[in-house]
């Protein structure tokens, strides 16, 4: 078998296309595979599908999977056809080995889509010797294609969360289907308008705002307002993860402030206070107990409020939870610590939404679990962490999108 025929077979090139030359250049470490079509071939018009004669051609090249350690390229003159149907005009032909407008073959892009599940994009870029900007464009294109096929008509219970794409700036809002445990929508910003954009996207995928029965959110005014405006039938729940996180933020500030007065005692104690007690190692638990036993620290008081608040979530019913929360509120609101009283006031203000967690049975650990997926997305977007790329990676990791069906590759 001639190399041209062999490569034609391996690449799945079929008539009217054929491999016409295979050139290996040792100096430039590359393999060039030339593809051409037979003179007089007809191609389907990209608008109406009518077989049409070639009008003119342009030279193009596509990066393909490496041939052993050598970069491989496909080259072809891509025809434009003049459709007999005058409404269509002159149109570029779609080649079977690449996506329109891409400088990569489908197989190369399939490899990128496989690698991006496990490796940071900048690592893949280095490995494949392409710029990460080009890879991000590939990822975004497949996410858009896969999302276009998504059906959100069954979505009933949603969770909304925000994350910082970079430390302290560029917030991103992520909206999840709590029943299917998947990311539905991501957008830049964290104001109430992000919820409006979510509804537009939800309805573009067959969902309905009035079908939403529950929304789990944090206690931000923007999300509360957005949910109230956009989802007329949704019960708002402030999920435990965010309630305890807010409490932990207050505790962390109190401890950090106090650590200045007691540097020796409180040195590197942040995680001792923030971790759940059952996750502490024996030596950490011992040190925390020593700190607590030392004297009347504000950190200790704040820590006890946190444990008592977490304890509310062990309640078996809303009724029991309300008793525990009322006890917690009584203690916290009479605290000498400003930040604890502020936390108490926040809890009071969001009382029903906090307790509705016990009615709605929303999958509680889910948003917390999602947070670790988002951290993974950030790690894989490493070195190029703009909000759009972070959202793209979040869809790949948490969107449960079907990418396989997007590659109609020869088998
Ligand atoms: Zn046509």
CSV table of N, CA, C and O and ligand atoms in Angstrom, one decimal, residues 45 47-50 83 85 88, ligand 1:
chain,number,residue,atom,x,y,z
A,45,UNK,N,-24.0,22.3,-1.1
A,45,UNK,CA,-24.1,23.7,-0.7
A,45,UNK,C,-24.4,23.7,0.8
A,45,UNK,O,-25.2,22.9,1.3
A,47,UNK,N,-25.9,25.7,2.7
A,47,UNK,CA,-27.2,26.2,3.0
A,47,UNK,C,-28.3,25.2,2.7
A,47,UNK,O,-29.1,24.8,3.6
A,48,UNK,N,-28.4,24.8,1.4
A,48,UNK,CA,-29.5,23.9,1.0
A,48,UNK,C,-29.1,22.5,0.7
A,48,UNK,O,-30.0,21.7,0.5
A,49,UNK,N,-27.9,22.2,0.6
A,49,UNK,CA,-27.4,20.8,0.4
A,49,UNK,C,-27.3,20.4,-1.0
A,49,UNK,O,-26.9,19.3,-1.3
A,50,UNK,N,-27.7,21.3,-2.0
A,50,UNK,CA,-27.7,20.9,-3.4
A,50,UNK,C,-26.2,20.7,-3.8
A,50,UNK,O,-25.3,21.6,-3.5
A,83,UNK,N,-23.8,27.7,-5.6
A,83,UNK,CA,-25.1,26.9,-5.6
A,83,UNK,C,-26.0,27.4,-6.8
A,83,UNK,O,-26.1,28.6,-7.0
A,85,UNK,N,-29.0,27.3,-6.8
A,85,UNK,CA,-30.1,28.1,-6.1
A,85,UNK,C,-29.5,29.5,-5.8
A,85,UNK,O,-28.7,29.7,-5.0
A,88,UNK,N,-28.7,31.1,-2.3
A,88,UNK,CA,-27.6,30.7,-1.4
A,88,UNK,C,-26.3,31.4,-1.8
A,88,UNK,O,-25.5,31.7,-0.9
B,1,LIG,ZN1,-27.8,26.2,-1.9
